[in-house]
């Protein structure tokens, strides 16, 4: 049964010791419970206290594991003392995000669309403090929760240091923003469409060892076969096999490639992509 916490989070048990903490319409973080400790995979946007949502579920010590540095995955990091992030993104994870930047990136479009936020949330003081990671992660590392382990996999593409995590108990994959059902983002300065393709190829190679994919946006749980759909879309975009159209993201031009039910964004021609920290292309 769903529990609503802080007038914002939907907390839902998905599988044995896997709890989704959803910010509906925005992003999903996942809590994985072991015998000795819990891992919180991403910490959401920071518009409400995600620690309160975690504490509704468990009083185990919590190790945060960030899939990547984007604001909607690290927003609650400052509420925890143990923060794990990719060694390749440690400096980005610890870069504070100002109210001016977050307003331009996210709040202004949301407020213009009539998106509602929790009553206690004040858009004028919204910022992300971004403490430095206490644990840096690389492919091949394993996070021991007691009676289950999370294997760390480097899956770059959406960002240069994006990580995925594979749970030893349920064979669930936590894919960050590499895999979800919607428009895939490969249009940032630190995105790499070829690396995206290679990451998906490596995951497709081990698809028979994956029981399901927990995605951070849109449908939270996808079948392993969905990896192939993403790979086909990204490959088509990477190799120019789709018709692309010029659209805008944050008012900046990008290319949108439609493929079956998915789409992929890549940088505009002659652009290195959108730089989130300066909001420029
Ligand atoms: Zn992202």
PDB file of C-alpha atoms and ligand atoms in Angstrom:
ATOM      1  CA  UNK A   1       0.000   0.000   0.000  1.00  0.00           C
ATOM      2  CA  UNK A   2       1.282   3.487  -0.814  1.00  0.00           C
ATOM      3  CA  UNK A   3       2.173   5.863   1.978  1.00  0.00           C
ATOM      4  CA  UNK A   4       2.324   9.619   1.384  1.00  0.00           C
ATOM      5  CA  UNK A   5       5.102  11.349   3.347  1.00  0.00           C
ATOM      6  CA  UNK A   6       5.764  15.088   3.710  1.00  0.00           C
ATOM      7  CA  UNK A   7       2.754  15.835   1.495  1.00  0.00           C
ATOM      8  CA  UNK A   8       5.038  14.922  -1.430  1.00  0.00           C
ATOM      9  CA  UNK A   9       6.634  11.463  -1.529  1.00  0.00           C
ATOM     10  CA  UNK A  10       4.785   8.287  -2.515  1.00  0.00           C
ATOM     11  CA  UNK A  11       6.473   5.408  -0.679  1.00  0.00           C
ATOM     12  CA  UNK A  12       5.730   1.968  -2.167  1.00  0.00           C
ATOM     13  CA  UNK A  13       7.214  -1.484  -1.574  1.00  0.00           C
ATOM     14  CA  UNK A  14       8.095  -2.906  -5.009  1.00  0.00           C
ATOM     15  CA  UNK A  15       9.804  -6.203  -4.136  1.00  0.00           C
ATOM     16  CA  UNK A  16      11.559  -7.951  -1.257  1.00  0.00           C
ATOM     17  CA  UNK A  17      13.399  -5.106   0.482  1.00  0.00           C
ATOM     18  CA  UNK A  18      13.055  -2.675  -2.424  1.00  0.00           C
ATOM     19  CA  UNK A  19      11.037   0.459  -1.708  1.00  0.00           C
ATOM     20  CA  UNK A  20      10.336   3.223  -4.221  1.00  0.00           C
ATOM     21  CA  UNK A  21      10.324   6.802  -2.948  1.00  0.00           C
ATOM     22  CA  UNK A  22       8.575   8.649  -5.739  1.00  0.00           C
ATOM     23  CA  UNK A  23       8.161  12.364  -6.344  1.00  0.00           C
ATOM     24  CA  UNK A  24       5.171  11.912  -8.633  1.00  0.00           C
ATOM     25  CA  UNK A  25       5.583  13.356 -12.104  1.00  0.00           C
ATOM     26  CA  UNK A  26       9.251  14.112 -11.406  1.00  0.00           C
ATOM     27  CA  UNK A  27      11.613  11.356 -10.282  1.00  0.00           C
ATOM     28  CA  UNK A  28      11.952   8.069  -8.391  1.00  0.00           C
ATOM     29  CA  UNK A  29      14.597   7.163  -5.799  1.00  0.00           C
ATOM     30  CA  UNK A  30      14.905   3.609  -4.451  1.00  0.00           C
ATOM     31  CA  UNK A  31      15.675   2.247  -1.000  1.00  0.00           C
ATOM     32  CA  UNK A  32      17.282  -1.211  -0.856  1.00  0.00           C
ATOM     33  CA  UNK A  33      17.156  -2.845   2.565  1.00  0.00           C
ATOM     34  CA  UNK A  34      19.824  -5.268   3.760  1.00  0.00           C
ATOM     35  CA  UNK A  35      20.275  -6.986   7.092  1.00  0.00           C
ATOM     36  CA  UNK A  36      22.846  -4.483   8.370  1.00  0.00           C
ATOM     37  CA  UNK A  37      22.298  -1.326   6.355  1.00  0.00           C
ATOM     38  CA  UNK A  38      20.211   0.236   3.628  1.00  0.00           C
ATOM     39  CA  UNK A  39      21.211   1.866   0.362  1.00  0.00           C
ATOM     40  CA  UNK A  40      19.311   4.877  -0.912  1.00  0.00           C
ATOM     41  CA  UNK A  41      19.809   5.020  -4.660  1.00  0.00           C
ATOM     42  CA  UNK A  42      19.520   8.762  -5.405  1.00  0.00           C
ATOM     43  CA  UNK A  43      17.998  11.389  -3.137  1.00  0.00           C
ATOM     44  CA  UNK A  44      15.520  13.185  -5.375  1.00  0.00           C
ATOM     45  CA  UNK A  45      15.082  16.888  -5.943  1.00  0.00           C
ATOM     46  CA  UNK A  46      15.378  18.225  -2.403  1.00  0.00           C
ATOM     47  CA  UNK A  47      12.011  20.000  -2.391  1.00  0.00           C
ATOM     48  CA  UNK A  48      10.955  17.975   0.688  1.00  0.00           C
ATOM     49  CA  UNK A  49      12.786  15.943   3.344  1.00  0.00           C
ATOM     50  CA  UNK A  50      13.500  12.547   1.760  1.00  0.00           C
ATOM     51  CA  UNK A  51      15.088  11.398   5.000  1.00  0.00           C
ATOM     52  CA  UNK A  52      11.640  11.523   6.610  1.00  0.00           C
ATOM     53  CA  UNK A  53      10.400   9.169   3.876  1.00  0.00           C
ATOM     54  CA  UNK A  54      13.338   6.809   4.487  1.00  0.00           C
ATOM     55  CA  UNK A  55      12.706   6.805   8.245  1.00  0.00           C
ATOM     56  CA  UNK A  56       9.097   5.744   7.712  1.00  0.00           C
ATOM     57  CA  UNK A  57      10.532   2.535   6.244  1.00  0.00           C
ATOM     58  CA  UNK A  58      13.698   1.755   8.215  1.00  0.00           C
ATOM     59  CA  UNK A  59      15.984   2.795  11.043  1.00  0.00           C
ATOM     60  CA  UNK A  60      18.991   1.039   9.500  1.00  0.00           C
ATOM     61  CA  UNK A  61      22.070   3.166   8.745  1.00  0.00           C
ATOM     62  CA  UNK A  62      21.735   4.560   5.215  1.00  0.00           C
ATOM     63  CA  UNK A  63      24.376   4.680   2.497  1.00  0.00           C
ATOM     64  CA  UNK A  64      23.421   7.045  -0.321  1.00  0.00           C
ATOM     65  CA  UNK A  65      24.446   5.902  -3.815  1.00  0.00           C
ATOM     66  CA  UNK A  66      24.060   8.517  -6.559  1.00  0.00           C
ATOM     67  CA  UNK A  67      23.527   7.219 -10.090  1.00  0.00           C
ATOM     68  CA  UNK A  68      24.771  10.573 -11.458  1.00  0.00           C
ATOM     69  CA  UNK A  69      25.174  14.220 -10.543  1.00  0.00           C
ATOM     70  CA  UNK A  70      21.959  15.784 -11.916  1.00  0.00           C
ATOM     71  CA  UNK A  71      19.986  17.922  -9.467  1.00  0.00           C
ATOM     72  CA  UNK A  72      16.946  15.630  -9.398  1.00  0.00           C
ATOM     73  CA  UNK A  73      19.133  12.743  -8.160  1.00  0.00           C
ATOM     74  CA  UNK A  74      21.256  14.507  -5.504  1.00  0.00           C
ATOM     75  CA  UNK A  75      18.794  17.052  -4.065  1.00  0.00           C
ATOM     76  CA  UNK A  76      18.550  15.344  -0.668  1.00  0.00           C
ATOM     77  CA  UNK A  77      22.233  14.339  -0.277  1.00  0.00           C
ATOM     78  CA  UNK A  78      22.808  16.944   2.455  1.00  0.00           C
ATOM     79  CA  UNK A  79      20.330  15.117   4.723  1.00  0.00           C
ATOM     80  CA  UNK A  80      22.672  12.094   4.942  1.00  0.00           C
ATOM     81  CA  UNK A  81      26.213  11.554   6.246  1.00  0.00           C
ATOM     82  CA  UNK A  82      27.306   8.707   3.924  1.00  0.00           C
ATOM     83  CA  UNK A  83      27.247   9.709   0.278  1.00  0.00           C
ATOM     84  CA  UNK A  84      28.593   7.490  -2.481  1.00  0.00           C
ATOM     85  CA  UNK A  85      29.079   8.845  -5.997  1.00  0.00           C
ATOM     86  CA  UNK A  86      31.084   8.009  -9.098  1.00  0.00           C
ATOM     87  CA  UNK A  87      34.721   8.989  -8.708  1.00  0.00           C
ATOM     88  CA  UNK A  88      34.421  10.564 -12.196  1.00  0.00           C
ATOM     89  CA  UNK A  89      31.621  12.832 -10.951  1.00  0.00           C
ATOM     90  CA  UNK A  90      32.721  13.560  -7.370  1.00  0.00           C
ATOM     91  CA  UNK A  91      33.413  17.224  -8.104  1.00  0.00           C
ATOM     92  CA  UNK A  92      30.086  17.679  -9.940  1.00  0.00           C
ATOM     93  CA  UNK A  93      28.152  15.970  -7.117  1.00  0.00           C
ATOM     94  CA  UNK A  94      29.745  18.428  -4.691  1.00  0.00           C
ATOM     95  CA  UNK A  95      29.003  21.546  -6.764  1.00  0.00           C
ATOM     96  CA  UNK A  96      26.289  23.600  -4.977  1.00  0.00           C
ATOM     97  CA  UNK A  97      23.301  24.460  -7.158  1.00  0.00           C
ATOM     98  CA  UNK A  98      21.993  27.976  -6.593  1.00  0.00           C
ATOM     99  CA  UNK A  99      18.422  29.157  -6.399  1.00  0.00           C
ATOM    100  CA  UNK A 100      18.947  31.162  -9.601  1.00  0.00           C
ATOM    101  CA  UNK A 101      20.115  28.078 -11.529  1.00  0.00           C
ATOM    102  CA  UNK A 102      17.411  25.761 -10.174  1.00  0.00           C
ATOM    103  CA  UNK A 103      14.756  28.387 -10.869  1.00  0.00           C
ATOM    104  CA  UNK A 104      15.859  28.696 -14.472  1.00  0.00           C
ATOM    105  CA  UNK A 105      16.379  24.949 -14.977  1.00  0.00           C
ATOM    106  CA  UNK A 106      13.334  23.625 -13.276  1.00  0.00           C
ATOM    107  CA  UNK A 107      11.151  25.751 -11.065  1.00  0.00           C
ATOM    108  CA  UNK A 108      10.147  28.448 -13.537  1.00  0.00           C
ATOM    109  CA  UNK A 109       8.926  25.952 -16.196  1.00  0.00           C
ATOM    110  CA  UNK A 110       7.153  23.891 -13.493  1.00  0.00           C
ATOM    111  CA  UNK A 111       5.434  26.903 -11.978  1.00  0.00           C
ATOM    112  CA  UNK A 112       4.451  28.150 -15.447  1.00  0.00           C
ATOM    113  CA  UNK A 113       2.866  24.714 -16.080  1.00  0.00           C
ATOM    114  CA  UNK A 114       0.912  24.925 -12.811  1.00  0.00           C
ATOM    115  CA  UNK A 115       2.862  22.085 -11.121  1.00  0.00           C
ATOM    116  CA  UNK A 116       2.159  22.149  -7.405  1.00  0.00           C
ATOM    117  CA  UNK A 117       4.783  21.673  -4.717  1.00  0.00           C
ATOM    118  CA  UNK A 118       4.397  20.839  -1.007  1.00  0.00           C
ATOM    119  CA  UNK A 119       2.911  23.635   1.082  1.00  0.00           C
ATOM    120  CA  UNK A 120       6.082  23.909   3.188  1.00  0.00           C
ATOM    121  CA  UNK A 121       8.269  24.370   0.096  1.00  0.00           C
ATOM    122  CA  UNK A 122       9.467  27.910  -0.577  1.00  0.00           C
ATOM    123  CA  UNK A 123      10.669  28.309  -4.198  1.00  0.00           C
ATOM    124  CA  UNK A 124      12.562  31.491  -3.245  1.00  0.00           C
ATOM    125  CA  UNK A 125      14.907  29.620  -0.891  1.00  0.00           C
ATOM    126  CA  UNK A 126      15.261  26.388  -2.911  1.00  0.00           C
ATOM    127  CA  UNK A 127      18.912  25.456  -3.376  1.00  0.00           C
ATOM    128  CA  UNK A 128      20.969  22.249  -3.300  1.00  0.00           C
ATOM    129  CA  UNK A 129      23.923  22.324  -0.926  1.00  0.00           C
ATOM    130  CA  UNK A 130      25.810  19.338  -2.402  1.00  0.00           C
ATOM    131  CA  UNK A 131      28.155  18.018   0.306  1.00  0.00           C
ATOM    132  CA  UNK A 132      31.226  16.168  -0.971  1.00  0.00           C
ATOM    133  CA  UNK A 133      30.874  12.387  -1.387  1.00  0.00           C
ATOM    134  CA  UNK A 134      32.302  10.320   1.475  1.00  0.00           C
ATOM    135  CA  UNK A 135      32.724   7.278  -0.780  1.00  0.00           C
ATOM    136  CA  UNK A 136      33.803   7.277  -4.409  1.00  0.00           C
ATOM    137  CA  UNK A 137      32.603   4.467  -6.651  1.00  0.00           C
ATOM    138  CA  UNK A 138      33.892   2.741  -9.751  1.00  0.00           C
ATOM    139  CA  UNK A 139      32.820  -0.250 -11.828  1.00  0.00           C
ATOM    140  CA  UNK A 140      33.471  -3.568 -10.086  1.00  0.00           C
ATOM    141  CA  UNK A 141      32.894  -2.163  -6.596  1.00  0.00           C
ATOM    142  CA  UNK A 142      30.354  -3.926  -4.414  1.00  0.00           C
ATOM    143  CA  UNK A 143      28.231  -2.316  -1.695  1.00  0.00           C
ATOM    144  CA  UNK A 144      27.612  -4.811   1.091  1.00  0.00           C
ATOM    145  CA  UNK A 145      24.294  -4.343   2.887  1.00  0.00           C
ATOM    146  CA  UNK A 146      24.771  -7.463   5.050  1.00  0.00           C
ATOM    147  CA  UNK A 147      22.861 -10.243   3.344  1.00  0.00           C
ATOM    148  CA  UNK A 148      22.749  -8.673  -0.117  1.00  0.00           C
ATOM    149  CA  UNK A 149      25.202  -6.738  -2.250  1.00  0.00           C
ATOM    150  CA  UNK A 150      24.833  -4.073  -4.892  1.00  0.00           C
ATOM    151  CA  UNK A 151      27.301  -4.428  -7.748  1.00  0.00           C
ATOM    152  CA  UNK A 152      28.464  -1.098  -9.154  1.00  0.00           C
ATOM    153  CA  UNK A 153      28.485  -0.834 -12.954  1.00  0.00           C
ATOM    154  CA  UNK A 154      29.818   2.073 -14.982  1.00  0.00           C
ATOM    155  CA  UNK A 155      27.168   2.907 -17.574  1.00  0.00           C
ATOM    156  CA  UNK A 156      28.188   6.256 -19.128  1.00  0.00           C
ATOM    157  CA  UNK A 157      26.212   7.968 -21.864  1.00  0.00           C
ATOM    158  CA  UNK A 158      23.556  10.166 -20.252  1.00  0.00           C
ATOM    159  CA  UNK A 159      26.460  11.635 -18.278  1.00  0.00           C
ATOM    160  CA  UNK A 160      30.148  10.748 -18.352  1.00  0.00           C
ATOM    161  CA  UNK A 161      30.142   9.019 -14.954  1.00  0.00           C
ATOM    162  CA  UNK A 162      26.647   7.495 -14.781  1.00  0.00           C
ATOM    163  CA  UNK A 163      26.414   4.358 -12.640  1.00  0.00           C
ATOM    164  CA  UNK A 164      23.944   1.482 -12.457  1.00  0.00           C
ATOM    165  CA  UNK A 165      23.568  -0.949  -9.576  1.00  0.00           C
ATOM    166  CA  UNK A 166      22.665  -4.660  -9.712  1.00  0.00           C
ATOM    167  CA  UNK A 167      21.075  -6.249  -6.623  1.00  0.00           C
ATOM    168  CA  UNK A 168      22.389  -9.726  -5.761  1.00  0.00           C
ATOM    169  CA  UNK A 169      19.153 -10.836  -4.089  1.00  0.00           C
ATOM    170  CA  UNK A 170      16.510  -9.953  -6.664  1.00  0.00           C
ATOM    171  CA  UNK A 171      18.685  -9.431  -9.793  1.00  0.00           C
ATOM    172  CA  UNK A 172      17.091  -5.983 -10.123  1.00  0.00           C
ATOM    173  CA  UNK A 173      18.966  -3.333 -12.071  1.00  0.00           C
ATOM    174  CA  UNK A 174      18.826   0.310 -10.929  1.00  0.00           C
ATOM    175  CA  UNK A 175      19.635   2.160 -14.112  1.00  0.00           C
ATOM    176  CA  UNK A 176      19.607   5.861 -13.195  1.00  0.00           C
ATOM    177  CA  UNK A 177      18.754   7.899 -16.303  1.00  0.00           C
ATOM    178  CA  UNK A 178      20.245   5.398 -18.761  1.00  0.00           C
ATOM    179  CA  UNK A 179      17.006   3.443 -19.218  1.00  0.00           C
ATOM    180  CA  UNK A 180      13.424   4.617 -18.903  1.00  0.00           C
ATOM    181  CA  UNK A 181      10.301   4.752 -21.007  1.00  0.00           C
ATOM    182  CA  UNK A 182      10.248   8.196 -22.600  1.00  0.00           C
ATOM    183  CA  UNK A 183      12.624  10.686 -24.168  1.00  0.00           C
ATOM    184  CA  UNK A 184      16.230   9.679 -23.441  1.00  0.00           C
ATOM    185  CA  UNK A 185      18.640  12.538 -22.781  1.00  0.00           C
ATOM    186  CA  UNK A 186      22.011  12.454 -24.524  1.00  0.00           C
ATOM    187  CA  UNK A 187      22.214  16.175 -25.293  1.00  0.00           C
ATOM    188  CA  UNK A 188      24.358  17.544 -22.463  1.00  0.00           C
ATOM    189  CA  UNK A 189      28.007  18.613 -22.697  1.00  0.00           C
ATOM    190  CA  UNK A 190      28.992  15.520 -20.722  1.00  0.00           C
ATOM    191  CA  UNK A 191      26.652  13.138 -22.600  1.00  0.00           C
ATOM    192  CA  UNK A 192      28.163  10.716 -25.104  1.00  0.00           C
ATOM    193  CA  UNK A 193      25.827   8.920 -27.496  1.00  0.00           C
ATOM    194  CA  UNK A 194      28.440   6.274 -28.448  1.00  0.00           C
ATOM    195  CA  UNK A 195      29.165   5.537 -24.788  1.00  0.00           C
ATOM    196  CA  UNK A 196      25.379   5.370 -24.237  1.00  0.00           C
ATOM    197  CA  UNK A 197      25.140   2.751 -26.978  1.00  0.00           C
ATOM    198  CA  UNK A 198      28.044   0.725 -25.528  1.00  0.00           C
ATOM    199  CA  UNK A 199      26.574   0.819 -22.005  1.00  0.00           C
ATOM    200  CA  UNK A 200      23.258  -0.519 -23.321  1.00  0.00           C
ATOM    201  CA  UNK A 201      25.078  -3.211 -25.336  1.00  0.00           C
ATOM    202  CA  UNK A 202      26.885  -4.390 -22.202  1.00  0.00           C
ATOM    203  CA  UNK A 203      23.597  -4.531 -20.273  1.00  0.00           C
ATOM    204  CA  UNK A 204      21.870  -6.392 -23.140  1.00  0.00           C
ATOM    205  CA  UNK A 205      24.717  -8.937 -22.962  1.00  0.00           C
ATOM    206  CA  UNK A 206      23.748  -9.761 -19.361  1.00  0.00           C
ATOM    207  CA  UNK A 207      20.004  -9.335 -19.836  1.00  0.00           C
ATOM    208  CA  UNK A 208      19.312 -12.953 -18.797  1.00  0.00           C
ATOM    209  CA  UNK A 209      20.855 -12.143 -15.390  1.00  0.00           C
ATOM    210  CA  UNK A 210      18.486  -9.178 -14.852  1.00  0.00           C
ATOM    211  CA  UNK A 211      14.952  -9.725 -13.499  1.00  0.00           C
ATOM    212  CA  UNK A 212      13.691  -6.150 -13.893  1.00  0.00           C
ATOM    213  CA  UNK A 213      14.819  -2.559 -14.275  1.00  0.00           C
ATOM    214  CA  UNK A 214      14.002   0.182 -11.777  1.00  0.00           C
ATOM    215  CA  UNK A 215      13.881   3.456 -13.682  1.00  0.00           C
ATOM    216  CA  UNK A 216      14.083   6.962 -12.239  1.00  0.00           C
ATOM    217  CA  UNK A 217      11.499   8.534 -14.557  1.00  0.00           C
ATOM    218  CA  UNK A 218       8.045   7.508 -15.810  1.00  0.00           C
ATOM    219  CA  UNK A 219       7.138   3.806 -15.256  1.00  0.00           C
ATOM    220  CA  UNK A 220       9.224   2.717 -12.278  1.00  0.00           C
ATOM    221  CA  UNK A 221       9.617  -0.969 -13.192  1.00  0.00           C
ATOM    222  CA  UNK A 222      10.434  -2.177 -16.704  1.00  0.00           C
ATOM    223  CA  UNK A 223      11.066  -5.685 -18.045  1.00  0.00           C
ATOM    224  CA  UNK A 224      14.658  -6.589 -18.988  1.00  0.00           C
ATOM    225  CA  UNK A 225      13.635  -6.757 -22.665  1.00  0.00           C
ATOM    226  CA  UNK A 226      13.216  -2.977 -22.517  1.00  0.00           C
ATOM    227  CA  UNK A 227      17.026  -2.666 -22.669  1.00  0.00           C
ATOM    228  CA  UNK A 228      16.877  -3.767 -26.303  1.00  0.00           C
ATOM    229  CA  UNK A 229      14.270  -1.121 -27.150  1.00  0.00           C
ATOM    230  CA  UNK A 230      16.504   1.581 -25.666  1.00  0.00           C
ATOM    231  CA  UNK A 231      19.551   0.192 -27.474  1.00  0.00           C
ATOM    232  CA  UNK A 232      17.747   0.238 -30.825  1.00  0.00           C
ATOM    233  CA  UNK A 233      16.623   3.837 -30.310  1.00  0.00           C
ATOM    234  CA  UNK A 234      20.044   5.065 -29.192  1.00  0.00           C
ATOM    235  CA  UNK A 235      21.833   3.196 -31.992  1.00  0.00           C
ATOM    236  CA  UNK A 236      19.471   4.672 -34.582  1.00  0.00           C
ATOM    237  CA  UNK A 237      20.074   8.171 -33.194  1.00  0.00           C
ATOM    238  CA  UNK A 238      23.846   7.676 -32.942  1.00  0.00           C
ATOM    239  CA  UNK A 239      24.120   6.474 -36.539  1.00  0.00           C
ATOM    240  CA  UNK A 240      21.783   9.022 -38.098  1.00  0.00           C
ATOM    241  CA  UNK A 241      19.182   6.414 -39.009  1.00  0.00           C
ATOM    242  CA  UNK A 242      16.272   8.436 -37.683  1.00  0.00           C
ATOM    243  CA  UNK A 243      14.601  11.549 -38.954  1.00  0.00           C
ATOM    244  CA  UNK A 244      15.636  14.264 -36.533  1.00  0.00           C
ATOM    245  CA  UNK A 245      13.916  17.522 -35.842  1.00  0.00           C
ATOM    246  CA  UNK A 246      15.158  20.617 -34.119  1.00  0.00           C
ATOM    247  CA  UNK A 247      13.344  21.300 -30.840  1.00  0.00           C
ATOM    248  CA  UNK A 248      14.222  23.307 -27.744  1.00  0.00           C
ATOM    249  CA  UNK A 249      15.091  22.251 -24.213  1.00  0.00           C
ATOM    250  CA  UNK A 250      15.334  25.086 -21.651  1.00  0.00           C
ATOM    251  CA  UNK A 251      14.908  27.379 -24.646  1.00  0.00           C
ATOM    252  CA  UNK A 252      18.079  26.000 -26.253  1.00  0.00           C
ATOM    253  CA  UNK A 253      18.145  24.101 -29.569  1.00  0.00           C
ATOM    254  CA  UNK A 254      18.643  20.307 -29.522  1.00  0.00           C
ATOM    255  CA  UNK A 255      17.936  17.477 -31.972  1.00  0.00           C
ATOM    256  CA  UNK A 256      15.091  15.068 -31.282  1.00  0.00           C
ATOM    257  CA  UNK A 257      15.194  11.602 -32.855  1.00  0.00           C
ATOM    258  CA  UNK A 258      11.961   9.574 -32.793  1.00  0.00           C
ATOM    259  CA  UNK A 259      12.265   5.793 -32.780  1.00  0.00           C
ATOM    260  CA  UNK A 260       9.207   3.568 -32.215  1.00  0.00           C
ATOM    261  CA  UNK A 261       7.722   4.671 -28.899  1.00  0.00           C
ATOM    262  CA  UNK A 262      10.976   6.248 -27.673  1.00  0.00           C
ATOM    263  CA  UNK A 263      12.845   9.422 -28.534  1.00  0.00           C
ATOM    264  CA  UNK A 264      16.456  10.473 -28.021  1.00  0.00           C
ATOM    265  CA  UNK A 265      17.776  14.034 -27.666  1.00  0.00           C
ATOM    266  CA  UNK A 266      21.274  14.837 -28.930  1.00  0.00           C
ATOM    267  CA  UNK A 267      23.173  18.144 -29.245  1.00  0.00           C
ATOM    268  CA  UNK A 268      22.200  20.516 -32.024  1.00  0.00           C
ATOM    269  CA  UNK A 269      24.441  20.494 -35.110  1.00  0.00           C
ATOM    270  CA  UNK A 270      27.747  22.244 -34.382  1.00  0.00           C
ATOM    271  CA  UNK A 271      26.965  22.296 -30.642  1.00  0.00           C
ATOM    272  CA  UNK A 272      28.728  20.404 -27.857  1.00  0.00           C
ATOM    273  CA  UNK A 273      25.421  20.160 -26.037  1.00  0.00           C
ATOM    274  CA  UNK A 274      23.738  21.956 -23.181  1.00  0.00           C
ATOM    275  CA  UNK A 275      25.863  22.839 -20.182  1.00  0.00           C
ATOM    276  CA  UNK A 276      23.517  22.493 -17.206  1.00  0.00           C
ATOM    277  CA  UNK A 277      25.683  24.543 -14.845  1.00  0.00           C
ATOM    278  CA  UNK A 278      25.622  27.596 -17.115  1.00  0.00           C
ATOM    279  CA  UNK A 279      22.307  26.850 -18.865  1.00  0.00           C
ATOM    280  CA  UNK A 280      24.027  27.492 -22.196  1.00  0.00           C
ATOM    281  CA  UNK A 281      24.469  25.496 -25.407  1.00  0.00           C
TER     282      UNK A 281
HETATM  283 ZN1  LIG B   1      19.919  12.879 -15.409  1.00  0.00          ZN
END
